[in-house]
């Protein structure tokens, strides 16, 4: 009798586990996101030689994914961002260096990099072709330039201060 009870309990547990482990299908349109570069328009980033396309989200309001194009030889000096930043290489070779480190990372086609927020770094497209990559930001994508000592540089205002 005990064996029969154990056998029945085992069968019931196996059936319950099999039912729970089955994936539930969702309609194709639910939560799916597909984007291709022909769906976007290049915008000037405000930095010479750096262009952006918005893939998802709004970088000025919260989490986002941007598609970047950095012209050959163009560089972005020392800076940091408040949120974490994830880079996924598409083409070209973008060289990224972290503050106080002699090591450089090369973001190329198929490569991935992630930096925590507030990490000072710089980047330069070192290939003969443009560097294209996806940049995912976990929050509002801000930009804080720093000098060669790590001190934040205040952005220049559009209007000059009146002389006293």
mmCIF file of C-alpha atoms in Angstrom:
data_model
loop_
_atom_site.group_PDB
_atom_site.id
_atom_site.type_symbol
_atom_site.label_atom_id
_atom_site.label_comp_id
_atom_site.label_asym_id
_atom_site.label_seq_id
_atom_site.Cartn_x
_atom_site.Cartn_y
_atom_site.Cartn_z
ATOM 1 C CA UNK A 1 0.000 0.000 0.000
ATOM 2 C CA UNK A 2 2.826 2.340 0.910
ATOM 3 C CA UNK A 3 4.515 1.663 -2.455
ATOM 4 C CA UNK A 4 1.303 2.451 -4.328
ATOM 5 C CA UNK A 5 0.915 5.731 -2.408
ATOM 6 C CA UNK A 6 4.555 6.701 -3.189
ATOM 7 C CA UNK A 7 4.082 5.789 -6.840
ATOM 8 C CA UNK A 8 0.929 7.902 -7.103
ATOM 9 C CA UNK A 9 2.607 10.840 -5.308
ATOM 10 C CA UNK A 10 5.628 10.595 -7.626
ATOM 11 C CA UNK A 11 3.389 10.583 -10.705
ATOM 12 C CA UNK A 12 1.461 13.603 -9.452
ATOM 13 C CA UNK A 13 4.668 15.553 -8.714
ATOM 14 C CA UNK A 14 6.132 14.655 -12.119
ATOM 15 C CA UNK A 15 2.932 15.749 -13.873
ATOM 16 C CA UNK A 16 2.853 19.024 -11.921
ATOM 17 C CA UNK A 17 6.527 19.715 -12.674
ATOM 18 C CA UNK A 18 6.055 18.975 -16.384
ATOM 19 C CA UNK A 19 3.087 21.347 -16.537
ATOM 20 C CA UNK A 20 4.972 24.177 -14.789
ATOM 21 C CA UNK A 21 8.084 23.799 -16.923
ATOM 22 C CA UNK A 22 6.248 24.149 -20.241
ATOM 23 C CA UNK A 23 6.923 27.529 -21.831
ATOM 24 C CA UNK A 24 3.880 29.648 -22.441
ATOM 25 C CA UNK A 25 3.688 31.088 -25.933
ATOM 26 C CA UNK A 26 2.901 34.766 -26.424
ATOM 27 C CA UNK A 27 1.655 36.451 -29.568
ATOM 28 C CA UNK A 28 4.533 37.702 -31.726
ATOM 29 C CA UNK A 29 3.672 41.371 -31.224
ATOM 30 C CA UNK A 30 3.674 41.208 -27.408
ATOM 31 C CA UNK A 31 6.903 42.706 -26.081
ATOM 32 C CA UNK A 32 8.886 42.110 -29.274
ATOM 33 C CA UNK A 33 11.272 44.847 -30.454
ATOM 34 C CA UNK A 34 13.042 44.857 -33.785
ATOM 35 C CA UNK A 35 15.084 47.738 -35.150
ATOM 36 C CA UNK A 36 17.298 48.223 -38.177
ATOM 37 C CA UNK A 37 19.506 51.192 -39.085
ATOM 38 C CA UNK A 38 17.264 52.117 -42.017
ATOM 39 C CA UNK A 39 14.543 52.941 -39.450
ATOM 40 C CA UNK A 40 16.554 55.751 -37.849
ATOM 41 C CA UNK A 41 18.054 59.104 -38.740
ATOM 42 C CA UNK A 42 21.537 60.199 -37.743
ATOM 43 C CA UNK A 43 21.684 63.083 -35.286
ATOM 44 C CA UNK A 44 24.689 65.155 -34.340
ATOM 45 C CA UNK A 45 25.756 64.321 -30.796
ATOM 46 C CA UNK A 46 27.352 67.708 -30.132
ATOM 47 C CA UNK A 47 30.829 66.137 -30.284
ATOM 48 C CA UNK A 48 32.841 66.382 -33.492
ATOM 49 C CA UNK A 49 32.715 63.128 -35.441
ATOM 50 C CA UNK A 50 30.170 61.383 -33.183
ATOM 51 C CA UNK A 51 26.662 60.687 -34.529
ATOM 52 C CA UNK A 52 23.707 58.929 -32.877
ATOM 53 C CA UNK A 53 20.429 57.189 -33.733
ATOM 54 C CA UNK A 54 17.859 56.357 -31.080
ATOM 55 C CA UNK A 55 16.951 52.648 -31.050
ATOM 56 C CA UNK A 56 14.715 52.626 -27.983
ATOM 57 C CA UNK A 57 13.897 54.869 -25.080
ATOM 58 C CA UNK A 58 14.857 58.511 -24.722
ATOM 59 C CA UNK A 59 18.427 59.068 -23.451
ATOM 60 C CA UNK A 60 17.372 62.423 -21.957
ATOM 61 C CA UNK A 61 14.572 60.842 -19.903
ATOM 62 C CA UNK A 62 15.711 57.366 -18.835
ATOM 63 C CA UNK A 63 17.052 54.008 -19.978
ATOM 64 C CA UNK A 64 17.824 53.861 -23.684
ATOM 65 C CA UNK A 65 19.685 52.153 -26.491
ATOM 66 C CA UNK A 66 21.511 54.305 -29.012
ATOM 67 C CA UNK A 67 23.316 53.347 -32.206
ATOM 68 C CA UNK A 68 26.560 55.341 -32.475
ATOM 69 C CA UNK A 69 28.805 56.134 -35.387
ATOM 70 C CA UNK A 70 32.250 57.555 -34.639
ATOM 71 C CA UNK A 71 34.174 58.859 -37.637
ATOM 72 C CA UNK A 72 37.711 57.499 -38.239
ATOM 73 C CA UNK A 73 40.159 59.414 -36.034
ATOM 74 C CA UNK A 74 37.403 61.078 -33.973
ATOM 75 C CA UNK A 75 37.946 60.993 -30.234
ATOM 76 C CA UNK A 76 35.905 61.606 -27.102
ATOM 77 C CA UNK A 77 38.081 62.906 -24.264
ATOM 78 C CA UNK A 78 38.029 61.911 -20.610
ATOM 79 C CA UNK A 79 34.469 61.778 -19.281
ATOM 80 C CA UNK A 80 31.988 59.795 -17.178
ATOM 81 C CA UNK A 81 28.256 59.048 -17.084
ATOM 82 C CA UNK A 82 25.987 58.607 -14.055
ATOM 83 C CA UNK A 83 24.397 55.301 -15.198
ATOM 84 C CA UNK A 84 26.119 52.093 -16.225
ATOM 85 C CA UNK A 85 27.027 51.944 -19.914
ATOM 86 C CA UNK A 86 27.030 48.843 -22.122
ATOM 87 C CA UNK A 87 28.776 48.818 -25.516
ATOM 88 C CA UNK A 88 28.193 46.246 -28.270
ATOM 89 C CA UNK A 89 30.476 46.554 -31.304
ATOM 90 C CA UNK A 90 29.154 46.469 -34.848
ATOM 91 C CA UNK A 91 32.018 47.654 -37.114
ATOM 92 C CA UNK A 92 35.375 49.405 -36.968
ATOM 93 C CA UNK A 93 37.668 49.503 -33.952
ATOM 94 C CA UNK A 94 36.844 51.805 -31.061
ATOM 95 C CA UNK A 95 39.642 52.014 -28.524
ATOM 96 C CA UNK A 96 38.447 52.689 -24.967
ATOM 97 C CA UNK A 97 40.781 53.523 -22.086
ATOM 98 C CA UNK A 98 39.836 53.702 -18.421
ATOM 99 C CA UNK A 99 41.142 56.437 -16.109
ATOM 100 C CA UNK A 100 44.507 55.696 -14.447
ATOM 101 C CA UNK A 101 44.965 52.527 -16.475
ATOM 102 C CA UNK A 102 47.377 51.853 -19.300
ATOM 103 C CA UNK A 103 45.172 49.020 -20.563
ATOM 104 C CA UNK A 104 42.947 49.746 -23.512
ATOM 105 C CA UNK A 105 39.962 47.774 -24.699
ATOM 106 C CA UNK A 106 39.116 47.478 -28.368
ATOM 107 C CA UNK A 107 35.412 47.369 -29.188
ATOM 108 C CA UNK A 108 35.107 45.604 -32.555
ATOM 109 C CA UNK A 109 32.385 43.727 -34.421
ATOM 110 C CA UNK A 110 30.733 41.275 -32.052
ATOM 111 C CA UNK A 111 32.458 42.534 -28.905
ATOM 112 C CA UNK A 112 30.803 43.621 -25.656
ATOM 113 C CA UNK A 113 31.858 45.906 -22.847
ATOM 114 C CA UNK A 114 30.174 47.199 -19.702
ATOM 115 C CA UNK A 115 31.284 50.032 -17.444
ATOM 116 C CA UNK A 116 29.749 50.967 -14.119
ATOM 117 C CA UNK A 117 28.422 54.474 -13.602
ATOM 118 C CA UNK A 118 30.919 57.229 -12.736
ATOM 119 C CA UNK A 119 33.841 55.395 -14.389
ATOM 120 C CA UNK A 120 36.098 57.915 -16.119
ATOM 121 C CA UNK A 121 37.076 56.813 -19.627
ATOM 122 C CA UNK A 122 37.888 58.076 -23.120
ATOM 123 C CA UNK A 123 37.414 56.623 -26.597
ATOM 124 C CA UNK A 124 38.796 56.965 -30.119
ATOM 125 C CA UNK A 125 37.914 55.358 -33.456
ATOM 126 C CA UNK A 126 41.274 53.954 -34.579
ATOM 127 C CA UNK A 127 40.092 52.152 -37.734
ATOM 128 C CA UNK A 128 40.023 53.485 -41.293
ATOM 129 C CA UNK A 129 36.278 52.881 -41.385
ATOM 130 C CA UNK A 130 33.679 54.442 -39.057
ATOM 131 C CA UNK A 131 33.191 52.735 -35.704
ATOM 132 C CA UNK A 132 29.568 51.720 -35.208
ATOM 133 C CA UNK A 133 28.242 50.315 -31.966
ATOM 134 C CA UNK A 134 25.195 50.015 -29.777
ATOM 135 C CA UNK A 135 25.296 51.895 -26.483
ATOM 136 C CA UNK A 136 22.814 50.898 -23.800
ATOM 137 C CA UNK A 137 22.364 53.184 -20.819
ATOM 138 C CA UNK A 138 20.554 52.077 -17.667
ATOM 139 C CA UNK A 139 19.356 55.605 -16.889
ATOM 140 C CA UNK A 140 19.392 59.189 -18.172
ATOM 141 C CA UNK A 141 22.465 59.378 -20.408
ATOM 142 C CA UNK A 142 24.424 62.327 -19.094
ATOM 143 C CA UNK A 143 27.958 63.360 -20.058
ATOM 144 C CA UNK A 144 30.515 64.814 -17.639
ATOM 145 C CA UNK A 145 33.804 65.906 -19.229
ATOM 146 C CA UNK A 146 36.873 65.957 -16.983
ATOM 147 C CA UNK A 147 40.332 67.471 -17.317
ATOM 148 C CA UNK A 148 43.589 65.524 -17.210
ATOM 149 C CA UNK A 149 43.466 65.567 -13.381
ATOM 150 C CA UNK A 150 39.937 64.127 -13.228
ATOM 151 C CA UNK A 151 38.254 67.416 -12.296
ATOM 152 C CA UNK A 152 34.862 67.919 -13.910
ATOM 153 C CA UNK A 153 34.784 70.600 -16.582
ATOM 154 C CA UNK A 154 31.733 72.822 -16.454
ATOM 155 C CA UNK A 155 29.994 73.191 -19.823
ATOM 156 C CA UNK A 156 30.433 76.583 -21.465
ATOM 157 C CA UNK A 157 27.182 78.516 -21.536
ATOM 158 C CA UNK A 158 25.748 79.789 -24.815
ATOM 159 C CA UNK A 159 25.826 83.374 -23.502
ATOM 160 C CA UNK A 160 28.951 85.055 -22.265
ATOM 161 C CA UNK A 161 28.843 86.381 -18.730
ATOM 162 C CA UNK A 162 28.490 90.182 -18.669
ATOM 163 C CA UNK A 163 31.633 92.044 -17.636
ATOM 164 C CA UNK A 164 31.457 93.991 -14.382
#
